[in-house]
PDB file of C-alpha atoms and ligand atoms in Angstrom:
ATOM      1  CA  MET Q  19      -7.668   5.348  -2.501  1.00  0.00           C
ATOM      2  CA  ARG Q  20      -9.747   2.922  -4.568  1.00  0.00           C
ATOM      3  CA  PHE Q  21     -10.559  -0.687  -3.928  1.00  0.00           C
ATOM      4  CA  ILE Q  22      -8.263  -2.941  -5.943  1.00  0.00           C
ATOM      5  CA  ASP Q  23      -9.522  -6.472  -6.329  1.00  0.00           C
ATOM      6  CA  ILE Q  24      -6.560  -8.839  -6.577  1.00  0.00           C
ATOM      7  CA  ALA Q  25      -8.550 -11.982  -5.805  1.00  0.00           C
ATOM      8  CA  PHE Q  26      -8.572 -12.986  -9.457  1.00  0.00           C
ATOM      9  CA  MET Q  27      -5.057 -11.884 -10.264  1.00  0.00           C
ATOM     10  CA  THR Q  28      -3.178 -14.504 -12.241  1.00  0.00           C
ATOM     11  CA  PRO Q  29       0.393 -15.214 -11.152  1.00  0.00           C
ATOM     12  CA  PRO Q  30       2.936 -16.709 -13.564  1.00  0.00           C
ATOM     13  CA  ASP Q  31       2.538 -20.428 -14.322  1.00  0.00           C
ATOM     14  CA  ASN Q  32       5.534 -21.437 -12.217  1.00  0.00           C
ATOM     15  CA  PHE Q  33       4.564 -19.251  -9.235  1.00  0.00           C
ATOM     16  CA  GLY Q  34       3.806 -22.215  -6.973  1.00  0.00           C
ATOM     17  CA  GLU Q  35       7.215 -23.736  -7.656  1.00  0.00           C
ATOM     18  CA  MET Q  36       8.939 -20.417  -7.004  1.00  0.00           C
ATOM     19  CA  VAL Q  37       7.163 -20.031  -3.656  1.00  0.00           C
ATOM     20  CA  ALA Q  38       7.949 -23.605  -2.637  1.00  0.00           C
ATOM     21  CA  ARG Q  39      11.619 -23.093  -3.466  1.00  0.00           C
ATOM     22  CA  ALA Q  40      11.740 -19.775  -1.586  1.00  0.00           C
ATOM     23  CA  GLU Q  41       9.995 -21.139   1.501  1.00  0.00           C
ATOM     24  CA  ALA Q  42      12.275 -24.178   1.567  1.00  0.00           C
ATOM     25  CA  ASP Q  43      15.257 -21.825   1.748  1.00  0.00           C
ATOM     26  CA  GLY Q  44      14.161 -20.603   5.190  1.00  0.00           C
ATOM     27  CA  GLU Q  45      13.034 -17.312   6.738  1.00  0.00           C
ATOM     28  CA  ASP Q  46      16.592 -15.951   6.940  1.00  0.00           C
ATOM     29  CA  ASN Q  47      16.907 -15.975   3.156  1.00  0.00           C
ATOM     30  CA  ILE Q  48      13.679 -14.206   2.155  1.00  0.00           C
ATOM     31  CA  GLY Q  49      15.624 -11.382   0.520  1.00  0.00           C
ATOM     32  CA  ASN Q  50      17.265 -13.834  -1.868  1.00  0.00           C
ATOM     33  CA  HIS Q  51      13.874 -14.617  -3.406  1.00  0.00           C
ATOM     34  CA  SER Q  52      12.575 -11.225  -4.435  1.00  0.00           C
ATOM     35  CA  ASP Q  53      11.793 -12.785  -7.823  1.00  0.00           C
ATOM     36  CA  VAL Q  54       8.643 -14.235  -6.173  1.00  0.00           C
ATOM     37  CA  TRP Q  55       7.031 -10.829  -5.679  1.00  0.00           C
ATOM     38  CA  ARG Q  56       8.723  -9.091  -8.595  1.00  0.00           C
ATOM     39  CA  CYS Q  57       7.245 -11.592 -11.026  1.00  0.00           C
ATOM     40  CA  CYS Q  58       3.753 -10.421  -9.921  1.00  0.00           C
ATOM     41  CA  LYS Q  59       4.419  -6.741 -10.573  1.00  0.00           C
ATOM     42  CA  GLU Q  60       2.920  -6.562 -14.044  1.00  0.00           C
ATOM     43  CA  SER Q  61      -0.271  -8.333 -12.957  1.00  0.00           C
ATOM     44  CA  LEU Q  62      -0.578  -5.996  -9.962  1.00  0.00           C
ATOM     45  CA  LYS Q  63      -0.039  -2.951 -12.180  1.00  0.00           C
ATOM     46  CA  GLN Q  64      -2.725  -4.147 -14.558  1.00  0.00           C
ATOM     47  CA  ALA Q  65      -5.167  -4.534 -11.662  1.00  0.00           C
ATOM     48  CA  SER Q  66      -4.794  -0.837 -10.833  1.00  0.00           C
ATOM     49  CA  PHE Q  67      -4.286   0.500 -14.379  1.00  0.00           C
ATOM     50  CA  ASP Q  68      -0.638   1.250 -13.537  1.00  0.00           C
ATOM     51  CA  LYS Q  69      -1.504   3.358 -10.496  1.00  0.00           C
ATOM     52  CA  CYS Q  70      -0.023   3.042  -7.032  1.00  0.00           C
ATOM     53  CA  PHE Q  71      -2.547   1.132  -4.898  1.00  0.00           C
ATOM     54  CA  TYR Q  72      -2.139   3.576  -2.013  1.00  0.00           C
ATOM     55  CA  CYS Q  73      -2.053   7.058  -3.557  1.00  0.00           C
ATOM     56  CA  GLU Q  74      -3.501   6.334  -7.042  1.00  0.00           C
ATOM     57  CA  MET Q  75      -0.665   8.189  -8.742  1.00  0.00           C
ATOM     58  CA  LYS Q  76       1.284   6.992 -11.730  1.00  0.00           C
ATOM     59  CA  ASP Q  77       4.856   7.498 -10.609  1.00  0.00           C
ATOM     60  CA  ILE Q  78       6.558   9.321 -13.435  1.00  0.00           C
ATOM     61  CA  ARG Q  79      10.041   9.028 -11.984  1.00  0.00           C
ATOM     62  CA  SER Q  80      10.215   5.299 -11.343  1.00  0.00           C
ATOM     63  CA  ASP Q  81       8.368   2.214 -12.458  1.00  0.00           C
ATOM     64  CA  GLY Q  82       7.115   1.435  -8.945  1.00  0.00           C
ATOM     65  CA  THR Q  83       7.662  -1.589  -6.819  1.00  0.00           C
ATOM     66  CA  VAL Q  84       5.861  -4.486  -5.167  1.00  0.00           C
ATOM     67  CA  ASP Q  85       5.141  -3.584  -1.566  1.00  0.00           C
ATOM     68  CA  HIS Q  86       4.221  -6.094   1.129  1.00  0.00           C
ATOM     69  CA  TYR Q  87       1.126  -4.718   2.916  1.00  0.00           C
ATOM     70  CA  ARG Q  88       2.274  -6.670   5.968  1.00  0.00           C
ATOM     71  CA  PRO Q  89       6.025  -5.998   5.881  1.00  0.00           C
ATOM     72  CA  LYS Q  90       8.095  -9.098   5.258  1.00  0.00           C
ATOM     73  CA  SER Q  91      10.460  -8.093   8.089  1.00  0.00           C
ATOM     74  CA  LYS Q  92       7.659  -8.358  10.668  1.00  0.00           C
ATOM     75  CA  TYR Q  93       5.574 -11.026   8.900  1.00  0.00           C
ATOM     76  CA  LYS Q  94       8.044 -13.507   7.476  1.00  0.00           C
ATOM     77  CA  TRP Q  95       5.259 -16.031   6.961  1.00  0.00           C
ATOM     78  CA  SER Q  96       3.588 -13.537   4.616  1.00  0.00           C
ATOM     79  CA  ALA Q  97       6.617 -12.701   2.467  1.00  0.00           C
ATOM     80  CA  PHE Q  98       5.540 -14.891  -0.459  1.00  0.00           C
ATOM     81  CA  ARG Q  99       1.769 -14.671  -0.131  1.00  0.00           C
ATOM     82  CA  ILE Q 100       0.300 -13.112  -3.265  1.00  0.00           C
ATOM     83  CA  ASN Q 101      -2.593 -11.507  -1.377  1.00  0.00           C
ATOM     84  CA  ASN Q 102      -0.032  -9.525   0.631  1.00  0.00           C
ATOM     85  CA  PHE Q 103       1.435  -7.884  -2.488  1.00  0.00           C
ATOM     86  CA  ARG Q 104       0.533  -4.304  -3.423  1.00  0.00           C
ATOM     87  CA  PHE Q 105       1.832  -2.225  -6.333  1.00  0.00           C
ATOM     88  CA  ALA Q 106       3.263   0.963  -4.822  1.00  0.00           C
ATOM     89  CA  CYS Q 107       5.135   4.103  -5.820  1.00  0.00           C
ATOM     90  CA  THR Q 108       8.278   5.182  -4.026  1.00  0.00           C
ATOM     91  CA  PHE Q 109       6.423   7.981  -2.177  1.00  0.00           C
ATOM     92  CA  CYS Q 110       4.196   5.464  -0.421  1.00  0.00           C
ATOM     93  CA  ASN Q 111       6.581   2.559  -0.150  1.00  0.00           C
ATOM     94  CA  SER Q 112       9.778   4.158   1.127  1.00  0.00           C
ATOM     95  CA  ARG Q 113      10.602   6.552   3.941  1.00  0.00           C
ATOM     96  CA  ARG Q 114      11.536   9.908   2.462  1.00  0.00           C
ATOM     97  CA  THR Q 115      11.515  13.585   3.317  1.00  0.00           C
ATOM     98  CA  ASP Q 116       9.335  16.106   1.506  1.00  0.00           C
ATOM     99  CA  ARG Q 117      11.892  18.745   0.514  1.00  0.00           C
ATOM    100  CA  LYS Q 118       9.239  21.450   0.468  1.00  0.00           C
ATOM    101  CA  THR Q 119       7.687  20.819   3.887  1.00  0.00           C
ATOM    102  CA  GLY Q 120      10.412  18.847   5.666  1.00  0.00           C
ATOM    103  CA  GLU Q 121       7.850  16.205   6.611  1.00  0.00           C
ATOM    104  CA  VAL Q 122       8.943  12.575   6.593  1.00  0.00           C
ATOM    105  CA  GLY Q 123       6.557   9.945   5.297  1.00  0.00           C
ATOM    106  CA  GLY Q 124       6.394   6.633   3.495  1.00  0.00           C
ATOM    107  CA  LYS Q 125       5.493   3.219   4.752  1.00  0.00           C
ATOM    108  CA  GLY Q 126       8.900   1.589   5.103  1.00  0.00           C
ATOM    109  CA  ALA Q 127       8.753  -1.433   7.406  1.00  0.00           C
ATOM    110  CA  GLY Q 128       6.086   0.097   9.631  1.00  0.00           C
ATOM    111  CA  PHE Q 129       2.830  -1.686  10.297  1.00  0.00           C
ATOM    112  CA  PRO Q 130       1.151  -0.205  13.383  1.00  0.00           C
ATOM    113  CA  LEU Q 131      -1.774  -1.929  15.069  1.00  0.00           C
ATOM    114  CA  PHE Q 132      -4.454  -0.661  17.427  1.00  0.00           C
ATOM    115  CA  ASP Q 133      -3.363  -0.753  21.073  1.00  0.00           C
ATOM    116  CA  GLY Q 134      -3.783  -4.108  22.742  1.00  0.00           C
ATOM    117  CA  CYS Q 135      -4.016  -5.975  19.455  1.00  0.00           C
ATOM    118  CA  GLN Q 136      -1.816  -9.034  18.886  1.00  0.00           C
ATOM    119  CA  ARG Q 137       0.336  -9.198  15.754  1.00  0.00           C
ATOM    120  CA  ALA Q 138      -0.731 -12.115  13.552  1.00  0.00           C
ATOM    121  CA  THR Q 139       1.814 -14.944  13.572  1.00  0.00           C
ATOM    122  CA  CYS Q 140       0.114 -17.001  10.844  1.00  0.00           C
ATOM    123  CA  PRO Q 141      -2.604 -16.543   8.179  1.00  0.00           C
ATOM    124  CA  GLY Q 142      -5.286 -17.831  10.560  1.00  0.00           C
ATOM    125  CA  GLU Q 143      -4.685 -14.938  12.954  1.00  0.00           C
ATOM    126  CA  ILE Q 144      -5.181 -12.129  10.423  1.00  0.00           C
ATOM    127  CA  CYS Q 145      -8.888 -11.914  11.241  1.00  0.00           C
ATOM    128  CA  ASN Q 146      -8.016 -11.006  14.850  1.00  0.00           C
ATOM    129  CA  GLU Q 147      -5.526  -8.317  13.914  1.00  0.00           C
ATOM    130  CA  LEU Q 148      -6.574  -4.658  13.708  1.00  0.00           C
ATOM    131  CA  PRO Q 149      -4.113  -2.803  11.463  1.00  0.00           C
ATOM    132  CA  LEU Q 150      -3.931   0.974  11.628  1.00  0.00           C
ATOM    133  CA  LEU Q 151      -3.018   1.166   7.949  1.00  0.00           C
ATOM    134  CA  LEU Q 152      -5.850   1.233   5.433  1.00  0.00           C
ATOM    135  CA  ASP Q 153      -5.695  -1.556   2.867  1.00  0.00           C
ATOM    136  CA  PRO Q 154      -6.666  -0.767  -0.745  1.00  0.00           C
ATOM    137  CA  CYS Q 155      -7.445  -4.472  -1.227  1.00  0.00           C
ATOM    138  CA  ASN Q 156     -10.022  -4.450   1.566  1.00  0.00           C
ATOM    139  CA  ALA Q 157     -13.318  -3.196   0.115  1.00  0.00           C
ATOM    140  CA  ALA Q 158     -14.249  -1.509   3.426  1.00  0.00           C
ATOM    141  CA  ASP Q 159     -11.140   0.676   3.622  1.00  0.00           C
ATOM    142  CA  PRO Q 160     -10.837   3.117   0.690  1.00  0.00           C
ATOM    143  CA  ASP Q 161     -13.962   5.046   1.703  1.00  0.00           C
ATOM    144  CA  ALA Q 162     -12.204   6.114   4.906  1.00  0.00           C
ATOM    145  CA  LEU Q 163     -10.272   8.680   2.861  1.00  0.00           C
ATOM    146  CA  ASP Q 164     -11.503  11.804   1.167  1.00  0.00           C
ATOM    147  CA  TYR Q 165      -9.801  14.493  -0.896  1.00  0.00           C
ATOM    148  CA  ARG Q 166     -10.321  18.253  -0.668  1.00  0.00           C
ATOM    149  CA  THR Q 167     -10.367  20.461  -3.749  1.00  0.00           C
ATOM    150  CA  ASP Q 168      -6.921  21.784  -2.751  1.00  0.00           C
ATOM    151  CA  GLY Q 169      -5.621  18.230  -3.213  1.00  0.00           C
ATOM    152  CA  ALA Q 170      -5.191  17.373   0.474  1.00  0.00           C
ATOM    153  CA  ALA Q 171      -6.068  13.847   1.626  1.00  0.00           C
ATOM    154  CA  VAL Q 172      -8.305  13.967   4.711  1.00  0.00           C
ATOM    155  CA  PRO Q 173     -10.288  11.465   6.806  1.00  0.00           C
ATOM    156  CA  ALA Q 174     -13.779  10.985   5.380  1.00  0.00           C
ATOM    157  CA  SER Q 175     -15.426  10.666   8.788  1.00  0.00           C
ATOM    158  CA  ASP Q 176     -15.584  12.776  11.940  1.00  0.00           C
ATOM    159  CA  GLY Q 177     -15.122  11.782  15.553  1.00  0.00           C
ATOM    160  CA  ASP Q 178     -11.707  11.295  17.125  1.00  0.00           C
ATOM    161  CA  ALA Q 179     -12.711   7.877  18.447  1.00  0.00           C
ATOM    162  CA  ASN Q 180     -13.968   6.601  15.090  1.00  0.00           C
ATOM    163  CA  PRO Q 181     -11.612   3.716  14.187  1.00  0.00           C
ATOM    164  CA  GLN Q 182     -11.766   4.435  10.447  1.00  0.00           C
ATOM    165  CA  ARG Q 183     -10.874   8.073  11.104  1.00  0.00           C
ATOM    166  CA  VAL Q 184      -7.932   6.987  13.274  1.00  0.00           C
ATOM    167  CA  ARG Q 185      -6.812   4.637  10.500  1.00  0.00           C
ATOM    168  CA  ALA Q 186      -7.212   7.359   7.870  1.00  0.00           C
ATOM    169  CA  VAL Q 187      -5.087   9.815   9.869  1.00  0.00           C
ATOM    170  CA  THR Q 188      -2.409   7.157  10.424  1.00  0.00           C
ATOM    171  CA  SER Q 189      -2.454   6.103   6.767  1.00  0.00           C
ATOM    172  CA  ILE Q 190      -2.203   9.640   5.400  1.00  0.00           C
ATOM    173  CA  GLU Q 191       1.032   9.995   7.320  1.00  0.00           C
ATOM    174  CA  ALA Q 192       2.358   6.472   6.740  1.00  0.00           C
ATOM    175  CA  TYR Q 193       1.724   6.472   2.988  1.00  0.00           C
ATOM    176  CA  HIS Q 194       2.852  10.116   2.764  1.00  0.00           C
ATOM    177  CA  LEU Q 195      -0.419  10.942   1.010  1.00  0.00           C
ATOM    178  CA  ASN Q 196       0.015  14.676   1.566  1.00  0.00           C
ATOM    179  CA  HIS Q 197       3.478  14.877   0.094  1.00  0.00           C
ATOM    180  CA  SER Q 198       3.488  18.321  -1.543  1.00  0.00           C
ATOM    181  CA  GLU Q 199       3.991  16.920  -5.070  1.00  0.00           C
ATOM    182  CA  LEU Q 200       1.090  14.493  -4.718  1.00  0.00           C
ATOM    183  CA  GLN Q 201      -1.145  17.152  -3.221  1.00  0.00           C
ATOM    184  CA  GLU Q 202      -0.341  19.533  -6.079  1.00  0.00           C
ATOM    185  CA  ALA Q 203      -1.019  16.798  -8.677  1.00  0.00           C
ATOM    186  CA  ARG Q 204      -4.415  16.121  -7.076  1.00  0.00           C
ATOM    187  CA  ARG Q 205      -5.235  19.827  -6.956  1.00  0.00           C
ATOM    188  CA  ARG Q 206      -4.497  20.145 -10.675  1.00  0.00           C
ATOM    189  CA  ALA Q 207      -6.539  17.034 -11.445  1.00  0.00           C
ATOM    190  CA  ALA Q 208      -9.480  18.480  -9.490  1.00  0.00           C
ATOM    191  CA  ILE Q 209      -9.286  21.691 -11.542  1.00  0.00           C
ATOM    192  CA  GLU Q 210      -9.191  19.706 -14.809  1.00  0.00           C
ATOM    193  CA  ILE Q 211     -12.207  17.666 -13.770  1.00  0.00           C
ATOM    194  CA  GLY Q 212     -14.028  20.890 -12.860  1.00  0.00           C
ATOM    195  CA  GLU Q 213     -13.196  22.458 -16.220  1.00  0.00           C
ATOM    196  CA  ASN Q 214     -14.489  19.428 -18.098  1.00  0.00           C
ATOM    197  CA  GLN Q 215     -17.828  19.304 -16.334  1.00  0.00           C
TER     198      GLN Q 215
HETATM  199 ZN1   ZN S   1       1.814   5.923  -3.976  1.00  0.00          ZN
END
């Protein structure tokens, strides 16, 4: 995982109007305004050089999607907030089973928090929330992950009580970062890098 800076991302000119229209339609109709996040997809892709924010892979079988870091089902107030948008591949974004290992992964609508932590009900409460999922748009988070030469994603730090280790373990599962196809792609990339050094 690499830090992706979306602070300077430029939305389309009419983005503000689109958001205003979508918000005026009410929380029950969020799904009718997917154009708000879809119109940001190209800018998000450019920010990551076409790679999924979570697993850094270019998805060769689909053109990816705009994921809500805080799922719009649990955080309706965040459905149209541009700083909640992440470009994601289908491995990371959707629940699916790894045919080779039988393991199920993918973020889906999950957004676990540390025990005892209150879910944010408005933007002002985000600073009090402690998500268990690493955020590629938070500069402090990507370093919590490391990759072995066999392609496996692993926590970068030791200590079962270390919060960043706990978050790394949770994120590896939630983003399906050790899906066999991703792991194999990383292993091959590691070999290529080794051969070119
Ligand atoms: Zn991905």
